[in-house]
Amino acid sequence: MAEYIIKNGFVFDPVLGINGDKTDVAIKDGKFVETTQLANPKTIDATGMTVMAGAVDIHAHVAGPKVNTGRNFRPEDKLFNCTPRRGVERMQGGFSVPTTFKTGYDYARMGYTTVMEAAMPPLYARHTHEEIRDTPIIDQAAFPVFGNNWFVLEYLKNNEIENTASYIAWLLRATKGYAVKVVNPGGTEAWGWGLNCENIHDPVPFFDITPAQIVKGLIEANEYLGLPHSMHVHANNLGNPGNYTTTLDTFKLSEGIKPRGGWGRDQVMHHTHVQFHSYGGDNWGNFESKSPEIMDYVNSHDNITIDIGQVTLDETTTMTADGPFEHHLTELNHLKWANTDVELETGSGVVPYVYSPTIKVCAIQWAIGLELGLLAKDPMRVFITTDHPNAGPFIRYPRVIKWLMSQQSREEMLNGFKHSEKVIDATHLMGIDRELSLYEIAQMTRAGTAKALGLGHMYGSLKPGLEADVAVYDFNPEQEHAPDDIEKAFGNARHLFKTGMQIINEGEIVSNGNKRTLWVNARVNENPQVMRDVKEKFLRYYTVTQNNYEVAGHHYVPNPYVIEVDATQ
Amino acid sequence: MTKTVTDVVCPFCGTLCDDLEVVVSDDGKQLLEVYNACAIGAEKFLHSQAEDRLTRPRLQQEDGSWKDVTYDEAIEYTAQMLASSTKPLMYGWSSTNCEAQGVGSEIGEITGAVMDNTATVCHGTSLIAVQDIGIPHCTLGEVKNRADRVVFWGCNPAHAHPRHMSRYSIFPRGFFTGKGHKGRKVIVIDPRKTDTANVADVHLQIEQGRDYELLDALRVAFKGLPLPDVVAGIPKEQIYEAAEVLKSGRFVIIFFGMGVTQSLGKNHNIDEAIAVTRDLNEYTKAAIMPMRGHYNVTGSGAVWGWQFGFPFAVDLSRGFARYNPGETTSNDLLRRGEVDSVFVLGSDPGAHFPFSSVKKISELPSVCIDPHQTPTTAVCKLHVPVAFVGVEIGGCAYRMDNVPIETRKVVEAPEGMMTDEEFLEKVLVRIKEIKGE
């Protein structure tokens, strides 16, 4: 493979502690190496530019059945944005739910090289993997959902952690999944009957278990196995005024549990899109931000990480395995509603949503996300996301970075809202003068996310030995700049390398790369009870046979990267 | 000696049964017996063994006779036809695997084709309705495990999806439905007394073409508001009663077929049926599901969804994807003479399109890829027989509830036969050469 040297850029690498120093970055055989190891490298001149490791997105909905439902039922999302085949690029289209090709290219243009699909219904794993396969360039992995799975509900009702862990290992292998995802624990199963679980002690109909038991049990099972990533939760009561108490209650379930497995992560719970879970008030009239309460907890507890789920004030398409929430949303905005309940496993809903700056609640939501980022004491544990496409499309990450880095741009927004005064009153953003540095942005989008995913040994830094994923942005931190320059630079990587292959050269996509699908193969001791339960459930309740359930490698995961976990001890 | 292959997936209808057992000869070359399948499914497997089966491509001559050609010649013919067309129609895609659909998409991109599948004359109207109003949906296992109210509207699974009722909808005993069919109330809405109507608790024998009125009346009845004495030929007492049956269920599922999608009202019927389902979710839990026909028509809509963003009628001729049913749908294009060649794979428009459309196909340069001889192959210039997907080659297919299942290869194809995917791959390579890509 070709050798490259990226010379003279301002490098930001929190793992190596490099904060804007001019350092050369060397690439050989797909990895970063010491510059002395290069024989005859091609030189990339990064003079006056910012250099960071390829970014890692910890939570986005970019592949799978609900994403595709969003695409197919929203032809209007493709209006005026379809582009032709050009060079190596395939046809592209879509704004909030782009086609797979556009997804890969748009992430690359922003300097992202690894993206986690945040919710995979196990029965639809093949579909998710077919889409991942057709998404060029970026490495991806998918999190199967466990929080409403009948096996899990039955095992955890009796606190059977070992059986839960064996089942998790079996399902990760069967679906080629990466981590334990939990969405509205118990609530989506209740939605099978049109009901919900509204707090962590609200019992699940028939199964006689509470969301608290599910979350705590899955954390314990996750650590029993010692998986690379922690349990990744979207708590109950999303999107409702006053829900911050449910969020704090959920956080507290992680107390006293320590990470295992030696993957370098410190957390045992990742709580996603916390913006949607930080609301005070008891109706839409007195709706307000509770981000200080939330961040006080996060800042003082090392075993939690979060991502913000920033509202970008766009027209978007919400989609989640939280089936009852999407029904609630369609009742609220009266737009079209798609729902799919999945036998024994989960459910989901999809509803378009317009986050309008003229609506007070939307503007407050916008402020809360930024507050979470700005109140973070440790940017290695608080990450930038838009919960794509729920709070906004991922292509807005550069804009979110601008807001976090520029008080001026935030205040222009706050003062420009139709209900400016009410929004300022209900939030804390106006008083915050913190402006995040590029170093902190690199923590929130690279070093921190890679570490939380247990992938610090592959991604998130320019350290020799790691995968050579690196982005060069046309941004000179030593020069005067307008806030919009930040957005422009982070949306248009000048150069991008993925595992040592040049993907973007001078702003042009020149290669479709060699994308990989990551999955976790956790080996556990034989567990005849779990295997008997699996067999029985397939015989009696599933509509596919057990032999037709497992995702085979060849077509669905043509280029796998398997992470082995030994949990037999 | 023989071998029995288990967990075989049936490549016939959208029910996509995956519990078939197939007996093959020891050398894996002959398929001897099929168990668990319905009559149609079994025939599909056994038909691959027909002695008069075509195994090589053939080209229709001026006088209507056929001349055998090699696969290489067929690839060249197809590539030249598509590469020289300004707007080819690439139709079908419902009886093949997702792998082949994916390769077909790329050919469509390069040649500026219109990609359309059999939904265009089937559940395309349902897809349009979903774009209007969404769809509360579920997997078939949810029906099996929870449903206690089952509605069949304008569909006749007893004949069209023969194992649907026993596997998923009426008879199975599930987790919360231990009494099987005794715990379920079945309502059939159909102008005919079908075999499905015979097993129903209630048959509302609706006047033909009055589905919209009856659906609307149900929504009125849910709210307890007054109705005219008779709607769509059904007395109002029966409508109130049916509304009460649905509202009092724990889990309602509505299955619908071409009786509503292609009769008077078309997509508006489905809008209303989905509105009925939405309304029911105010009182209980309800879902609705189209009874998709071909075993992988759902898959072609899924593949085009993630590649182009639209489930059918995808026009790539301007260089980017457009979608406008009525303009970019196959029959409209054919009858207006807007396409200059026709490529058919995995469907039989010759048997299902209006005569005026089929006549247009016969007048245009045309290629049909199909293991069988069909009315379509009879009017196309080139017929390329291929291996049967789901019998002689595996691959992914999507069930009517969008659940993807990997079909299995159970027997070898006759020697030297290509698969859909292999043929398309070669055509793609050749087209790239011709276009200088």
Short mmCIF file of C-alpha atoms in Angstrom, two decimals, chain A residues 223-497:
data_model
loop_
_atom_site.label_atom_id
_atom_site.label_comp_id
_atom_site.label_asym_id
_atom_site.label_seq_id
_atom_site.Cartn_x
_atom_site.Cartn_y
_atom_site.Cartn_z
CA GLU A 223 -20.04 -6.48 32.29
CA TYR A 224 -20.29 -10.22 32.94
CA LEU A 225 -19.31 -10.68 29.30
CA GLY A 226 -16.88 -7.75 29.32
CA LEU A 227 -18.02 -6.46 25.93
CA PRO A 228 -16.11 -3.65 24.19
CA HIS A 229 -18.96 -1.15 24.56
CA SER A 230 -21.13 -0.60 27.63
CA MET A 231 -24.87 -1.02 27.75
CA HIS A 232 -26.26 1.77 25.55
CA VAL A 233 -29.61 3.07 26.75
CA HIS A 234 -32.44 5.30 25.58
CA ALA A 235 -34.43 5.57 28.79
CA ASN A 236 -38.18 5.59 29.42
CA ASN A 237 -40.31 8.71 29.16
CA LEU A 238 -38.45 10.29 26.26
CA GLY A 239 -39.61 13.69 25.07
CA ASN A 240 -42.03 14.50 27.88
CA PRO A 241 -41.95 17.61 30.08
CA GLY A 242 -40.57 16.74 33.50
CA ASN A 243 -38.81 13.61 32.31
CA TYR A 244 -35.40 14.56 33.77
CA THR A 245 -36.26 12.71 36.97
CA THR A 246 -36.72 9.47 35.01
CA THR A 247 -33.34 10.13 33.41
CA LEU A 248 -31.63 10.66 36.77
CA ASP A 249 -33.31 7.53 38.12
CA THR A 250 -31.97 5.62 35.11
CA PHE A 251 -28.46 7.03 35.60
CA LYS A 252 -28.49 5.86 39.20
CA LEU A 253 -28.97 2.24 38.12
CA SER A 254 -25.30 2.25 37.07
CA GLU A 255 -24.03 3.10 40.53
CA GLY A 256 -21.58 0.70 42.06
CA ILE A 257 -20.94 -1.24 38.85
CA LYS A 258 -17.44 -1.25 37.37
CA PRO A 259 -16.41 -1.87 33.76
CA ARG A 260 -14.78 -5.19 32.90
CA GLY A 261 -13.10 -6.63 29.87
CA GLY A 262 -10.00 -4.45 29.57
CA TRP A 263 -11.23 -2.41 26.62
CA GLY A 264 -10.12 0.89 28.13
CA ARG A 265 -13.58 2.35 28.66
CA ASP A 266 -14.52 3.75 32.06
CA GLN A 267 -18.31 3.72 31.71
CA VAL A 268 -20.86 0.98 32.30
CA MET A 269 -23.75 2.99 30.88
CA HIS A 270 -23.91 5.15 27.79
CA HIS A 271 -27.08 7.21 27.83
CA THR A 272 -27.89 8.45 24.37
CA HIS A 273 -29.55 11.68 23.06
CA VAL A 274 -29.80 13.11 26.57
CA GLN A 275 -31.26 16.36 25.24
CA PHE A 276 -34.56 14.51 24.80
CA HIS A 277 -34.35 13.40 28.43
CA SER A 278 -33.50 16.70 30.19
CA TYR A 279 -36.86 18.40 30.36
CA GLY A 280 -38.48 20.18 33.29
CA GLY A 281 -41.98 21.56 33.68
CA ASP A 282 -45.18 19.55 33.55
CA ASN A 283 -46.69 20.77 30.28
CA TRP A 284 -45.60 22.43 27.03
CA GLY A 285 -46.34 25.84 28.53
CA ASN A 286 -43.87 25.66 31.40
CA PHE A 287 -41.45 23.36 29.56
CA GLU A 288 -37.88 24.19 30.59
CA SER A 289 -34.28 23.03 30.59
CA LYS A 290 -32.99 20.79 33.36
CA SER A 291 -29.55 20.37 31.85
CA PRO A 292 -27.70 21.63 34.98
CA GLU A 293 -29.28 18.88 37.11
CA ILE A 294 -28.45 16.27 34.46
CA MET A 295 -24.89 17.49 33.95
CA ASP A 296 -24.22 17.73 37.70
CA TYR A 297 -24.87 14.02 37.85
CA VAL A 298 -22.87 13.17 34.73
CA ASN A 299 -19.92 15.34 35.78
CA SER A 300 -19.70 13.70 39.16
CA HIS A 301 -20.02 10.07 38.04
CA ASP A 302 -17.17 8.59 36.02
CA ASN A 303 -18.96 5.44 34.98
CA ILE A 304 -21.43 7.21 32.68
CA THR A 305 -21.02 8.64 29.20
CA ILE A 306 -23.66 10.50 27.21
CA ASP A 307 -24.27 11.95 23.78
CA ILE A 308 -26.22 15.13 23.37
CA GLY A 309 -28.76 14.56 20.56
CA GLN A 310 -28.61 18.16 19.40
CA VAL A 311 -31.74 19.60 17.77
CA THR A 312 -30.68 21.34 14.55
CA LEU A 313 -33.96 23.13 13.76
CA ASP A 314 -34.58 21.33 10.48
CA GLU A 315 -37.43 19.39 8.96
CA THR A 316 -36.47 15.83 9.71
CA THR A 317 -37.74 12.27 10.12
CA THR A 318 -37.91 10.85 13.61
CA MET A 319 -37.42 7.11 14.00
CA THR A 320 -36.95 5.00 17.07
CA ALA A 321 -37.58 1.59 18.55
CA ASP A 322 -39.61 3.54 21.12
CA GLY A 323 -42.94 2.62 19.48
CA PRO A 324 -45.25 4.35 21.99
CA PHE A 325 -43.30 7.60 21.72
CA GLU A 326 -43.78 7.79 17.95
CA HIS A 327 -47.50 7.25 18.40
CA HIS A 328 -47.49 10.05 20.95
CA LEU A 329 -45.66 12.25 18.43
CA THR A 330 -48.10 11.62 15.59
CA GLU A 331 -50.92 12.57 17.94
CA LEU A 332 -49.02 15.77 18.62
CA ASN A 333 -48.12 16.88 15.09
CA HIS A 334 -50.69 14.93 13.04
CA LEU A 335 -48.16 13.91 10.41
CA LYS A 336 -47.95 10.45 8.90
CA TRP A 337 -47.02 7.61 11.21
CA ALA A 338 -45.35 4.31 10.45
CA ASN A 339 -45.00 1.65 13.12
CA THR A 340 -43.60 -1.87 13.13
CA ASP A 341 -43.82 -4.22 16.09
CA VAL A 342 -41.34 -7.06 15.86
CA GLU A 343 -42.22 -10.45 17.30
CA LEU A 344 -40.56 -11.32 20.64
CA GLU A 345 -38.01 -8.57 20.23
CA THR A 346 -38.92 -4.94 19.80
CA GLY A 347 -40.95 -2.37 17.91
CA SER A 348 -40.42 0.94 16.16
CA GLY A 349 -42.08 4.00 14.78
CA VAL A 350 -41.32 6.69 12.20
CA VAL A 351 -42.88 10.17 12.05
CA PRO A 352 -41.69 13.27 10.14
CA TYR A 353 -41.10 16.27 12.36
CA VAL A 354 -40.46 19.96 11.75
CA TYR A 355 -38.26 21.58 14.39
CA SER A 356 -39.18 25.16 13.74
CA PRO A 357 -37.28 28.08 15.26
CA THR A 358 -40.62 29.86 15.53
CA ILE A 359 -41.90 27.26 18.00
CA LYS A 360 -40.85 27.88 21.60
CA VAL A 361 -40.46 24.23 22.56
CA CYS A 362 -38.21 23.49 19.56
CA ALA A 363 -35.97 26.45 20.39
CA ILE A 364 -35.72 25.31 24.02
CA GLN A 365 -34.77 21.82 22.82
CA TRP A 366 -32.08 23.41 20.66
CA ALA A 367 -30.66 25.24 23.67
CA ILE A 368 -30.70 22.19 25.94
CA GLY A 369 -28.48 20.14 23.64
CA LEU A 370 -25.84 22.85 23.56
CA GLU A 371 -26.06 23.32 27.32
CA LEU A 372 -25.24 19.65 27.81
CA GLY A 373 -22.12 20.03 25.68
CA LEU A 374 -21.07 23.29 27.31
CA LEU A 375 -21.65 22.16 30.90
CA ALA A 376 -19.53 19.06 30.37
CA LYS A 377 -16.52 19.00 32.66
CA ASP A 378 -15.02 16.00 30.88
CA PRO A 379 -15.38 16.15 27.08
CA MET A 380 -14.08 12.57 26.95
CA ARG A 381 -17.50 11.48 28.28
CA VAL A 382 -19.93 13.82 26.49
CA PHE A 383 -20.27 13.39 22.75
CA ILE A 384 -21.68 15.28 19.81
CA THR A 385 -24.63 13.64 18.03
CA THR A 386 -27.93 14.71 16.56
CA ASP A 387 -29.37 11.24 17.15
CA HIS A 388 -29.54 11.33 13.35
CA PRO A 389 -32.16 11.82 12.03
CA ASN A 390 -34.26 12.32 15.16
CA ALA A 391 -33.05 15.71 16.35
CA GLY A 392 -31.60 16.60 12.96
CA PRO A 393 -29.60 15.09 10.11
CA PHE A 394 -25.97 14.17 10.72
CA ILE A 395 -24.83 16.55 8.01
CA ARG A 396 -25.39 19.30 10.60
CA TYR A 397 -22.51 18.16 12.81
CA PRO A 398 -20.31 20.99 11.47
CA ARG A 399 -23.01 23.46 12.47
CA VAL A 400 -23.30 21.94 15.94
CA ILE A 401 -19.53 22.26 16.28
CA LYS A 402 -19.83 25.92 15.27
CA TRP A 403 -22.45 26.58 17.95
CA LEU A 404 -20.35 24.85 20.60
CA MET A 405 -17.26 26.82 19.57
CA SER A 406 -18.81 30.23 19.19
CA GLN A 407 -20.79 32.19 21.77
CA GLN A 408 -21.49 34.80 19.11
CA SER A 409 -23.25 32.27 16.84
CA ARG A 410 -25.34 30.95 19.76
CA GLU A 411 -26.45 34.38 20.87
CA GLU A 412 -27.38 35.34 17.33
CA MET A 413 -29.66 32.30 17.33
CA LEU A 414 -31.12 32.98 20.78
CA ASN A 415 -31.86 36.58 19.95
CA GLY A 416 -33.35 35.67 16.60
CA PHE A 417 -36.03 33.26 17.84
CA LYS A 418 -39.63 34.34 17.56
CA HIS A 419 -40.12 33.67 21.29
CA SER A 420 -36.63 34.79 22.16
CA GLU A 421 -37.33 36.04 25.68
CA LYS A 422 -39.34 33.00 26.73
CA VAL A 423 -36.66 30.69 25.35
CA ILE A 424 -33.89 32.56 27.18
CA ASP A 425 -35.95 32.41 30.41
CA ALA A 426 -36.57 28.67 30.16
CA THR A 427 -32.92 27.83 29.44
CA HIS A 428 -29.44 28.58 30.74
CA LEU A 429 -27.60 28.99 27.46
CA MET A 430 -27.52 32.78 27.41
CA GLY A 431 -25.32 32.89 30.49
CA ILE A 432 -22.75 30.39 29.24
CA ASP A 433 -19.63 32.00 27.79
CA ARG A 434 -17.67 28.81 27.32
CA GLU A 435 -16.39 28.22 23.80
CA LEU A 436 -15.12 24.72 23.14
CA SER A 437 -11.62 24.38 21.71
CA LEU A 438 -10.65 22.20 18.77
CA TYR A 439 -8.97 19.91 21.30
CA GLU A 440 -12.28 19.48 23.12
CA ILE A 441 -14.12 18.94 19.84
CA ALA A 442 -11.62 16.19 19.01
CA GLN A 443 -12.42 14.63 22.39
CA MET A 444 -16.17 14.79 21.80
CA THR A 445 -16.06 13.38 18.26
CA ARG A 446 -13.01 11.12 18.20
CA ALA A 447 -10.97 10.22 21.25
CA GLY A 448 -13.96 10.04 23.59
CA THR A 449 -16.30 8.10 21.32
CA ALA A 450 -13.61 5.61 20.30
CA LYS A 451 -12.78 5.03 23.96
CA ALA A 452 -16.42 4.62 25.02
CA LEU A 453 -16.96 2.07 22.24
CA GLY A 454 -13.97 0.06 23.38
CA LEU A 455 -12.27 0.91 20.09
CA GLY A 456 -9.47 3.10 21.42
CA HIS A 457 -7.02 0.52 20.10
CA MET A 458 -8.22 1.17 16.53
CA TYR A 459 -9.68 4.65 16.21
CA GLY A 460 -9.81 8.12 17.68
CA SER A 461 -6.14 9.04 17.62
CA LEU A 462 -3.11 9.38 15.34
CA LYS A 463 -0.98 7.16 17.55
CA PRO A 464 1.34 4.81 15.65
CA GLY A 465 -0.23 1.38 15.34
CA LEU A 466 -3.81 2.62 15.05
CA GLU A 467 -5.90 2.47 11.87
CA ALA A 468 -4.81 5.29 9.60
CA ASP A 469 -8.08 7.24 9.62
CA VAL A 470 -7.33 10.93 9.39
CA ALA A 471 -9.06 14.08 8.20
CA VAL A 472 -7.47 17.35 7.10
CA TYR A 473 -9.70 20.42 7.37
CA ASP A 474 -9.10 23.75 5.67
CA PHE A 475 -9.11 25.66 8.95
CA ASN A 476 -6.28 27.67 10.42
CA PRO A 477 -6.77 27.99 14.18
CA GLU A 478 -4.14 30.72 14.36
CA GLN A 479 -6.00 33.04 12.03
CA GLU A 480 -9.02 35.23 12.64
CA HIS A 481 -12.20 33.48 11.56
CA ALA A 482 -15.94 33.97 11.45
CA PRO A 483 -18.15 31.32 13.11
CA ASP A 484 -19.34 30.16 9.70
CA ASP A 485 -15.77 29.34 8.69
CA ILE A 486 -15.84 26.57 11.31
CA GLU A 487 -19.00 25.06 9.83
CA LYS A 488 -17.66 25.29 6.30
CA ALA A 489 -14.33 23.68 7.15
CA PHE A 490 -15.79 20.76 9.12
CA GLY A 491 -18.29 20.05 6.37
CA ASN A 492 -15.69 19.84 3.62
CA ALA A 493 -12.66 17.78 4.55
CA ARG A 494 -9.75 18.73 2.32
CA HIS A 495 -8.23 15.28 2.60
CA LEU A 496 -9.44 12.07 4.15
CA PHE A 497 -7.74 8.75 4.67
#
